[in-house]
Structure formats: structure tokens, C-alpha cells
């Protein structure tokens, strides 16, 4: 190859547009289901909470160190959908559910709702769930998980759909989002204000990779058995990032979501040992994946009405 030809090739490569550059993508998508469709959701989450307290002139002492992790799988059959393809009556079988609290040496395993079946009615704020068949005695962790995923707030992937832009966007373009519906999944903090942005990172094989970044300020944190909201002396800023995969073709929209968040600050609490300043560090992660198909056990096929 001549030097001139080589220079022409290099110049062409330098001016070539990257894949997707300048192209606009429609991310305003949501899952459109039909009656009798079946979907499987997998859930993985983990959290870490550390509280260290001190009184004036005293050395710091550990008050609380708590770890919690949850792994779950639900198979959902959409018995009824509205005109827009939103499920309004769902049979959900919890085929796997395990929550572990404590640390590596003292972790307590909770399988309370493993094998349970739910009937979920309504949509949005009117969404509620009840057990089909024998109702297990709920632990606080299982009740909170059921409310978060089958109650008014809805699954993480559904919340993600609401934060996608209503206009077409290009790769690297960003938009403003309202993160408050997402933050309602974190009830232990009294959120006072929040801002958020989303951006399209890449598109490959018909799937868009979307990144969200949020900043929130909470008024205080729940503390003690009564979960009283105690105000922050300092800190209280919450940082969150969210990654999502959005299918640009077909009818399934968001197929994956992963949320990472953290908060730290200091509160004052009245304890039996006296009034103490308590430093709080909390971090947690949630991940959900939704796919078509799944198998129901005989009980779940009853579809009681």
C-alpha cells in the first residue's frame, strides 16, 4: 500500500462517526403484557449499617453493626391487564426467598415466604396483595419486602420505566428525573428534597444502557425499636446511582435494574447509658431482572378469584 493510500485510510478512520452518534433513540417504553403472559423476576439486595456512639469525653463505642441480604425469585402470571397492557390482576409465586441478617458469624436465615403464592390486585397507589392458600406468619423483613415489590411502590423495573425520557435522545444526552417515587422504597429516612438526572450511555444489539444519578437530603433517620425519626446533627446527604437495561424492540422494556446508594451523618439519641452522639454509615444495593416465561406449581395454577 502506498503512503498516500495509507494516509487516506487514516483520515477516513479519524472522521468516521462512532456507532449511534447523532442517532436518536426512543426510550419512552414500558412493558406491555397480555392476559395469561408469564414473567420471572429475580431479586438480589444487600445492605450494611454501622452505628458508633460516644458521649462527651468518652471513647467511641460500637452500638450497632447490621448486615442484611436478600435473594428471591417470583414467577408471575398476569390474569388481567388493562387496555394499555399494564397488569391489574397477577398471580405471583415466590419460588425462592432467603433473607439473612447479622454478620458472617451470626447471620439469621429467614425463609418465611419461600413457596408462598400471592394474588396482586390493582395498579399504582391502589396495588395490594393477599396470600392464596396457607398464609405464613410474616417476619418484619418479609412483610417489608412484599410491600415494596407487590404493594403501592411496585417493582424496581417498573419504577425505572417511569423515569425514562418522553422524547427521543442521543447517546450521551441527559434528562431530568423525579427520584422521589424511587426513594419511597427506603422508608427509614425522611426525605426532604431530591434531584436526579438520567443519561443514555450506549446502545448495542437493540438494548440501551441507561445511567441515573440522584442526590437527596433526608431530615433524619429511624432509630430504636419505635423507629423514631431523629434529626441529623450533620450529614444526611444520600447518594444514589442506578443502571438499567432497556429493550428498544419487542414489548418488555426495562429488563434489568441495579441501584447502589449510601448515606452518612450524625444524630443524638437518648439511650439507657445516657445521651449520645451517634455516627451513622449506611450503604445498600438492589438488583432486579425480569424475563419472559416461568413455571407454576399446582397451587399457583388454581388462580383463585
mmCIF file of C-alpha atoms in Angstrom:
data_model
loop_
_atom_site.group_PDB
_atom_site.id
_atom_site.type_symbol
_atom_site.label_atom_id
_atom_site.label_comp_id
_atom_site.label_asym_id
_atom_site.label_seq_id
_atom_site.Cartn_x
_atom_site.Cartn_y
_atom_site.Cartn_z
ATOM 1 C CA UNK A 1 0.000 0.000 0.000
ATOM 2 C CA UNK A 2 1.297 3.429 -0.923
ATOM 3 C CA UNK A 3 1.894 6.133 1.660
ATOM 4 C CA UNK A 4 -0.847 8.247 0.065
ATOM 5 C CA UNK A 5 -3.413 5.434 0.326
ATOM 6 C CA UNK A 6 -2.461 4.789 3.930
ATOM 7 C CA UNK A 7 -2.921 8.453 4.775
ATOM 8 C CA UNK A 8 -6.379 8.424 3.157
ATOM 9 C CA UNK A 9 -7.402 5.414 5.248
ATOM 10 C CA UNK A 10 -6.203 7.067 8.446
ATOM 11 C CA UNK A 11 -8.050 10.254 7.620
ATOM 12 C CA UNK A 12 -11.262 8.327 6.943
ATOM 13 C CA UNK A 13 -10.942 6.481 10.248
ATOM 14 C CA UNK A 14 -10.366 9.737 12.112
ATOM 15 C CA UNK A 15 -13.527 11.318 10.703
ATOM 16 C CA UNK A 16 -15.790 8.252 10.955
ATOM 17 C CA UNK A 17 -18.704 8.627 13.394
ATOM 18 C CA UNK A 18 -18.924 6.149 16.276
ATOM 19 C CA UNK A 19 -21.848 3.721 16.241
ATOM 20 C CA UNK A 20 -25.043 5.531 17.154
ATOM 21 C CA UNK A 21 -23.503 9.021 17.054
ATOM 22 C CA UNK A 22 -26.160 11.575 16.111
ATOM 23 C CA UNK A 23 -28.903 8.944 16.063
ATOM 24 C CA UNK A 24 -31.923 9.500 18.288
ATOM 25 C CA UNK A 25 -33.414 6.664 20.337
ATOM 26 C CA UNK A 26 -36.924 6.339 21.738
ATOM 27 C CA UNK A 27 -36.576 5.253 25.382
ATOM 28 C CA UNK A 28 -40.173 6.070 26.309
ATOM 29 C CA UNK A 29 -41.015 2.425 26.775
ATOM 30 C CA UNK A 30 -42.858 0.273 29.250
ATOM 31 C CA UNK A 31 -43.670 -3.394 29.426
ATOM 32 C CA UNK A 32 -46.828 -4.320 27.502
ATOM 33 C CA UNK A 33 -48.268 -7.603 28.717
ATOM 34 C CA UNK A 34 -51.186 -9.744 27.588
ATOM 35 C CA UNK A 35 -53.560 -11.732 29.758
ATOM 36 C CA UNK A 36 -52.056 -15.138 30.660
ATOM 37 C CA UNK A 37 -48.469 -13.986 29.973
ATOM 38 C CA UNK A 38 -45.897 -15.261 32.474
ATOM 39 C CA UNK A 39 -42.752 -13.494 33.682
ATOM 40 C CA UNK A 40 -39.982 -14.383 36.121
ATOM 41 C CA UNK A 41 -38.307 -11.778 38.321
ATOM 42 C CA UNK A 42 -35.083 -12.290 40.237
ATOM 43 C CA UNK A 43 -34.144 -10.069 43.165
ATOM 44 C CA UNK A 44 -30.771 -9.629 44.868
ATOM 45 C CA UNK A 45 -30.103 -6.999 47.539
ATOM 46 C CA UNK A 46 -27.618 -6.309 50.304
ATOM 47 C CA UNK A 47 -27.131 -3.631 52.932
ATOM 48 C CA UNK A 48 -24.706 -2.589 55.655
ATOM 49 C CA UNK A 49 -25.480 -0.330 58.628
ATOM 50 C CA UNK A 50 -22.894 0.726 61.223
ATOM 51 C CA UNK A 51 -23.588 2.996 64.218
ATOM 52 C CA UNK A 52 -20.806 4.220 66.508
ATOM 53 C CA UNK A 53 -21.709 6.275 69.589
ATOM 54 C CA UNK A 54 -19.826 8.479 72.036
ATOM 55 C CA UNK A 55 -20.508 10.769 74.991
ATOM 56 C CA UNK A 56 -18.530 13.902 75.697
ATOM 57 C CA UNK A 57 -15.122 12.840 76.976
ATOM 58 C CA UNK A 58 -15.787 9.125 76.383
ATOM 59 C CA UNK A 59 -14.149 6.866 73.848
ATOM 60 C CA UNK A 60 -16.261 5.809 70.893
ATOM 61 C CA UNK A 61 -18.069 2.509 71.166
ATOM 62 C CA UNK A 62 -19.877 0.350 68.641
ATOM 63 C CA UNK A 63 -23.658 0.468 69.109
ATOM 64 C CA UNK A 64 -24.823 -1.489 66.098
ATOM 65 C CA UNK A 65 -23.439 -3.329 63.100
ATOM 66 C CA UNK A 66 -26.075 -4.869 60.875
ATOM 67 C CA UNK A 67 -25.840 -6.683 57.572
ATOM 68 C CA UNK A 68 -28.809 -7.846 55.550
ATOM 69 C CA UNK A 69 -29.018 -9.643 52.215
ATOM 70 C CA UNK A 70 -31.990 -10.941 50.252
ATOM 71 C CA UNK A 71 -32.235 -13.329 47.326
ATOM 72 C CA UNK A 72 -35.604 -14.072 45.751
ATOM 73 C CA UNK A 73 -37.361 -15.361 42.633
ATOM 74 C CA UNK A 74 -41.014 -14.768 41.784
ATOM 75 C CA UNK A 75 -42.960 -16.258 38.890
ATOM 76 C CA UNK A 76 -45.860 -14.021 37.875
ATOM 77 C CA UNK A 77 -48.890 -14.813 35.740
ATOM 78 C CA UNK A 78 -50.876 -11.834 34.509
ATOM 79 C CA UNK A 79 -54.503 -12.859 34.898
ATOM 80 C CA UNK A 80 -55.859 -9.494 33.743
ATOM 81 C CA UNK A 81 -54.317 -6.445 32.046
ATOM 82 C CA UNK A 82 -55.775 -3.062 31.216
ATOM 83 C CA UNK A 83 -56.098 -1.585 27.724
ATOM 84 C CA UNK A 84 -52.504 -0.339 27.843
ATOM 85 C CA UNK A 85 -51.062 -3.732 28.751
ATOM 86 C CA UNK A 86 -50.485 -2.988 32.449
ATOM 87 C CA UNK A 87 -51.118 -5.939 34.788
ATOM 88 C CA UNK A 88 -54.047 -5.284 37.131
ATOM 89 C CA UNK A 89 -54.522 -8.818 38.495
ATOM 90 C CA UNK A 90 -51.466 -11.011 38.984
ATOM 91 C CA UNK A 91 -50.798 -14.411 40.473
ATOM 92 C CA UNK A 92 -47.260 -14.385 41.919
ATOM 93 C CA UNK A 93 -45.496 -17.476 43.236
ATOM 94 C CA UNK A 94 -42.420 -16.845 45.414
ATOM 95 C CA UNK A 95 -40.387 -19.862 44.320
ATOM 96 C CA UNK A 96 -37.323 -18.769 46.286
ATOM 97 C CA UNK A 97 -36.842 -16.270 49.117
ATOM 98 C CA UNK A 98 -33.990 -16.019 51.582
ATOM 99 C CA UNK A 99 -33.115 -13.088 53.819
ATOM 100 C CA UNK A 100 -30.066 -13.153 56.068
ATOM 101 C CA UNK A 101 -29.495 -10.633 58.848
ATOM 102 C CA UNK A 102 -26.472 -10.262 61.106
ATOM 103 C CA UNK A 103 -22.831 -10.770 60.230
ATOM 104 C CA UNK A 104 -20.862 -13.668 58.785
ATOM 105 C CA UNK A 105 -20.756 -15.453 62.174
ATOM 106 C CA UNK A 106 -24.261 -14.737 63.474
ATOM 107 C CA UNK A 107 -26.392 -14.448 60.328
ATOM 108 C CA UNK A 108 -30.036 -15.431 60.863
ATOM 109 C CA UNK A 109 -31.661 -17.083 57.833
ATOM 110 C CA UNK A 110 -35.296 -16.197 57.129
ATOM 111 C CA UNK A 111 -37.228 -18.269 54.551
ATOM 112 C CA UNK A 112 -40.673 -17.160 55.755
ATOM 113 C CA UNK A 113 -42.354 -16.654 52.373
ATOM 114 C CA UNK A 114 -40.465 -19.196 50.285
ATOM 115 C CA UNK A 115 -43.087 -21.213 48.377
ATOM 116 C CA UNK A 116 -45.910 -18.745 49.095
ATOM 117 C CA UNK A 117 -48.359 -17.591 46.422
ATOM 118 C CA UNK A 118 -49.901 -14.130 46.208
ATOM 119 C CA UNK A 119 -52.815 -12.561 44.409
ATOM 120 C CA UNK A 120 -51.918 -8.979 43.487
ATOM 121 C CA UNK A 121 -54.730 -6.587 42.572
ATOM 122 C CA UNK A 122 -54.700 -3.056 41.197
ATOM 123 C CA UNK A 123 -52.040 -0.765 39.837
ATOM 124 C CA UNK A 124 -50.001 2.108 41.216
ATOM 125 C CA UNK A 125 -51.203 3.513 44.531
ATOM 126 C CA UNK A 126 -54.126 1.096 44.515
ATOM 127 C CA UNK A 127 -51.952 -2.004 44.273
ATOM 128 C CA UNK A 128 -52.296 -4.556 47.085
ATOM 129 C CA UNK A 129 -51.549 -8.209 47.729
ATOM 130 C CA UNK A 130 -53.072 -11.144 49.631
ATOM 131 C CA UNK A 131 -51.990 -14.741 50.101
ATOM 132 C CA UNK A 132 -53.500 -17.567 48.072
ATOM 133 C CA UNK A 133 -53.706 -20.729 50.140
ATOM 134 C CA UNK A 134 -51.948 -21.042 53.537
ATOM 135 C CA UNK A 135 -50.641 -17.699 54.815
ATOM 136 C CA UNK A 136 -47.244 -17.897 56.522
ATOM 137 C CA UNK A 137 -46.513 -15.957 59.693
ATOM 138 C CA UNK A 138 -44.634 -12.956 58.338
ATOM 139 C CA UNK A 139 -41.376 -11.644 59.723
ATOM 140 C CA UNK A 140 -40.736 -7.886 59.601
ATOM 141 C CA UNK A 141 -38.266 -8.398 56.750
ATOM 142 C CA UNK A 142 -40.629 -10.485 54.606
ATOM 143 C CA UNK A 143 -43.527 -8.070 55.166
ATOM 144 C CA UNK A 144 -41.367 -5.121 54.140
ATOM 145 C CA UNK A 145 -40.147 -6.962 51.032
ATOM 146 C CA UNK A 146 -43.675 -7.915 49.945
ATOM 147 C CA UNK A 147 -44.944 -4.355 50.419
ATOM 148 C CA UNK A 148 -42.002 -2.932 48.461
ATOM 149 C CA UNK A 149 -42.368 -5.277 45.482
ATOM 150 C CA UNK A 150 -46.104 -6.069 45.343
ATOM 151 C CA UNK A 151 -47.586 -3.047 47.096
ATOM 152 C CA UNK A 152 -48.101 0.549 46.011
ATOM 153 C CA UNK A 153 -44.473 1.306 45.088
ATOM 154 C CA UNK A 154 -44.105 -1.635 42.684
ATOM 155 C CA UNK A 155 -41.027 -3.459 41.362
ATOM 156 C CA UNK A 156 -37.791 -1.560 40.701
ATOM 157 C CA UNK A 157 -38.030 -2.250 36.952
ATOM 158 C CA UNK A 158 -41.494 -0.617 36.818
ATOM 159 C CA UNK A 159 -40.229 2.471 38.664
ATOM 160 C CA UNK A 160 -37.407 2.681 36.146
ATOM 161 C CA UNK A 161 -39.854 2.833 33.261
ATOM 162 C CA UNK A 162 -41.398 5.970 34.766
ATOM 163 C CA UNK A 163 -38.025 7.746 34.715
ATOM 164 C CA UNK A 164 -37.292 7.199 31.036
ATOM 165 C CA UNK A 165 -37.463 10.339 28.851
ATOM 166 C CA UNK A 166 -40.627 11.173 26.921
ATOM 167 C CA UNK A 167 -38.587 12.469 23.986
ATOM 168 C CA UNK A 168 -36.007 10.795 21.780
ATOM 169 C CA UNK A 169 -32.408 11.178 22.989
ATOM 170 C CA UNK A 170 -28.923 10.652 21.589
ATOM 171 C CA UNK A 171 -26.075 8.746 23.186
ATOM 172 C CA UNK A 172 -24.515 10.849 25.996
ATOM 173 C CA UNK A 173 -27.621 13.043 26.213
ATOM 174 C CA UNK A 174 -29.154 13.570 29.676
ATOM 175 C CA UNK A 175 -32.558 14.470 31.112
ATOM 176 C CA UNK A 176 -34.038 15.445 34.473
ATOM 177 C CA UNK A 177 -35.983 12.866 36.521
ATOM 178 C CA UNK A 178 -38.046 12.870 39.712
ATOM 179 C CA UNK A 179 -36.433 10.326 42.077
ATOM 180 C CA UNK A 180 -38.977 10.603 44.913
ATOM 181 C CA UNK A 181 -41.055 7.524 43.902
ATOM 182 C CA UNK A 182 -37.832 5.522 43.958
ATOM 183 C CA UNK A 183 -36.804 6.905 47.353
ATOM 184 C CA UNK A 184 -40.116 5.781 48.847
ATOM 185 C CA UNK A 185 -38.567 2.306 48.810
ATOM 186 C CA UNK A 186 -36.228 3.496 51.589
ATOM 187 C CA UNK A 187 -38.697 4.244 54.421
ATOM 188 C CA UNK A 188 -36.157 4.581 57.243
ATOM 189 C CA UNK A 189 -35.104 8.032 56.007
ATOM 190 C CA UNK A 190 -37.352 11.094 55.921
ATOM 191 C CA UNK A 191 -36.505 12.541 52.513
ATOM 192 C CA UNK A 192 -36.769 16.329 52.367
ATOM 193 C CA UNK A 193 -35.540 17.075 48.841
ATOM 194 C CA UNK A 194 -34.105 15.163 45.903
ATOM 195 C CA UNK A 195 -32.848 15.734 42.361
ATOM 196 C CA UNK A 196 -31.903 13.323 39.625
ATOM 197 C CA UNK A 197 -30.647 13.012 36.056
ATOM 198 C CA UNK A 198 -30.615 10.184 33.557
ATOM 199 C CA UNK A 199 -28.317 9.676 30.591
ATOM 200 C CA UNK A 200 -28.065 7.272 27.682
ATOM 201 C CA UNK A 201 -24.664 5.591 27.843
ATOM 202 C CA UNK A 202 -24.769 3.159 24.905
ATOM 203 C CA UNK A 203 -26.962 1.124 22.582
ATOM 204 C CA UNK A 204 -25.950 -2.359 21.486
ATOM 205 C CA UNK A 205 -27.933 -5.191 19.914
ATOM 206 C CA UNK A 206 -31.198 -3.353 20.430
ATOM 207 C CA UNK A 207 -30.629 -2.753 24.152
ATOM 208 C CA UNK A 208 -29.994 0.702 25.637
ATOM 209 C CA UNK A 209 -27.747 1.109 28.681
ATOM 210 C CA UNK A 210 -29.074 3.946 30.841
ATOM 211 C CA UNK A 211 -27.413 5.545 33.863
ATOM 212 C CA UNK A 212 -29.184 7.548 36.579
ATOM 213 C CA UNK A 213 -27.577 9.694 39.252
ATOM 214 C CA UNK A 214 -29.500 11.076 42.254
ATOM 215 C CA UNK A 215 -28.791 13.352 45.184
ATOM 216 C CA UNK A 216 -31.155 13.537 48.138
ATOM 217 C CA UNK A 217 -31.213 15.141 51.552
ATOM 218 C CA UNK A 218 -33.033 13.465 54.424
ATOM 219 C CA UNK A 219 -34.388 15.200 57.509
ATOM 220 C CA UNK A 220 -33.461 12.330 59.788
ATOM 221 C CA UNK A 221 -33.208 8.585 60.262
ATOM 222 C CA UNK A 222 -35.335 5.987 62.047
ATOM 223 C CA UNK A 223 -33.729 4.835 65.306
ATOM 224 C CA UNK A 224 -34.596 2.355 68.040
ATOM 225 C CA UNK A 225 -37.383 -0.176 68.332
ATOM 226 C CA UNK A 226 -40.018 2.509 67.874
ATOM 227 C CA UNK A 227 -38.186 3.716 64.750
ATOM 228 C CA UNK A 228 -38.487 7.330 65.858
ATOM 229 C CA UNK A 229 -37.157 9.745 63.242
ATOM 230 C CA UNK A 230 -34.184 11.547 64.789
ATOM 231 C CA UNK A 231 -32.844 14.669 63.004
ATOM 232 C CA UNK A 232 -29.304 14.835 61.686
ATOM 233 C CA UNK A 233 -26.772 16.982 63.552
ATOM 234 C CA UNK A 234 -24.622 16.802 60.444
ATOM 235 C CA UNK A 235 -24.693 14.923 57.158
ATOM 236 C CA UNK A 236 -27.861 13.334 55.869
ATOM 237 C CA UNK A 237 -26.899 13.588 52.212
ATOM 238 C CA UNK A 238 -27.823 10.477 50.231
ATOM 239 C CA UNK A 239 -26.031 9.425 47.050
ATOM 240 C CA UNK A 240 -27.604 7.001 44.597
ATOM 241 C CA UNK A 241 -26.717 5.581 41.198
ATOM 242 C CA UNK A 242 -28.893 3.358 39.067
ATOM 243 C CA UNK A 243 -28.039 1.292 35.997
ATOM 244 C CA UNK A 244 -30.745 -0.026 33.680
ATOM 245 C CA UNK A 245 -31.051 -2.087 30.509
ATOM 246 C CA UNK A 246 -33.908 -1.050 28.211
ATOM 247 C CA UNK A 247 -35.017 -3.246 25.293
ATOM 248 C CA UNK A 248 -35.730 -0.997 22.305
ATOM 249 C CA UNK A 249 -37.618 -3.713 20.450
ATOM 250 C CA UNK A 250 -40.395 -6.050 21.490
ATOM 251 C CA UNK A 251 -42.759 -5.474 24.389
ATOM 252 C CA UNK A 252 -40.707 -5.902 27.530
ATOM 253 C CA UNK A 253 -38.973 -2.503 28.105
ATOM 254 C CA UNK A 254 -36.756 -2.498 31.235
ATOM 255 C CA UNK A 255 -35.234 -5.951 31.716
ATOM 256 C CA UNK A 256 -32.614 -5.137 34.358
ATOM 257 C CA UNK A 257 -32.067 -2.567 37.098
ATOM 258 C CA UNK A 258 -29.322 -2.136 39.702
ATOM 259 C CA UNK A 259 -29.433 0.518 42.447
ATOM 260 C CA UNK A 260 -26.496 1.476 44.662
ATOM 261 C CA UNK A 261 -26.845 4.026 47.435
ATOM 262 C CA UNK A 262 -25.191 5.322 50.594
ATOM 263 C CA UNK A 263 -25.741 7.861 53.363
ATOM 264 C CA UNK A 264 -23.846 9.009 56.430
ATOM 265 C CA UNK A 265 -24.329 11.525 59.187
ATOM 266 C CA UNK A 266 -24.612 12.031 62.944
ATOM 267 C CA UNK A 267 -27.616 12.002 65.283
ATOM 268 C CA UNK A 268 -28.181 12.492 69.024
ATOM 269 C CA UNK A 269 -30.116 9.785 70.879
ATOM 270 C CA UNK A 270 -31.213 9.225 74.471
ATOM 271 C CA UNK A 271 -30.094 5.743 75.490
ATOM 272 C CA UNK A 272 -30.066 3.932 78.855
ATOM 273 C CA UNK A 273 -26.369 4.781 79.007
ATOM 274 C CA UNK A 274 -27.143 8.473 78.573
ATOM 275 C CA UNK A 275 -27.379 10.988 75.754
ATOM 276 C CA UNK A 276 -25.000 10.011 72.965
ATOM 277 C CA UNK A 277 -23.836 11.313 69.626
ATOM 278 C CA UNK A 278 -24.074 8.520 67.078
ATOM 279 C CA UNK A 279 -22.246 8.376 63.753
ATOM 280 C CA UNK A 280 -24.270 6.521 61.113
ATOM 281 C CA UNK A 281 -22.956 4.849 57.945
ATOM 282 C CA UNK A 282 -25.396 3.021 55.711
ATOM 283 C CA UNK A 283 -24.943 1.549 52.231
ATOM 284 C CA UNK A 284 -27.090 -0.844 50.244
ATOM 285 C CA UNK A 285 -27.641 -2.268 46.775
ATOM 286 C CA UNK A 286 -30.664 -3.696 44.961
ATOM 287 C CA UNK A 287 -30.823 -5.570 41.685
ATOM 288 C CA UNK A 288 -33.775 -6.891 39.680
ATOM 289 C CA UNK A 289 -34.033 -8.793 36.412
ATOM 290 C CA UNK A 290 -37.256 -9.655 34.568
ATOM 291 C CA UNK A 291 -37.596 -12.245 31.802
ATOM 292 C CA UNK A 292 -40.468 -13.904 29.972
ATOM 293 C CA UNK A 293 -41.713 -17.339 30.973
ATOM 294 C CA UNK A 294 -41.691 -19.429 34.135
ATOM 295 C CA UNK A 295 -43.284 -22.497 35.700
ATOM 296 C CA UNK A 296 -46.036 -22.533 38.337
ATOM 297 C CA UNK A 297 -46.542 -25.267 40.931
ATOM 298 C CA UNK A 298 -50.022 -26.862 41.162
ATOM 299 C CA UNK A 299 -51.214 -24.485 43.905
ATOM 300 C CA UNK A 300 -50.434 -21.408 41.854
ATOM 301 C CA UNK A 301 -52.359 -22.788 38.874
ATOM 302 C CA UNK A 302 -55.598 -22.637 40.854
ATOM 303 C CA UNK A 303 -55.860 -18.907 40.088
ATOM 304 C CA UNK A 304 -58.469 -18.427 42.790
ATOM 305 C CA UNK A 305 -60.673 -15.383 42.318
#
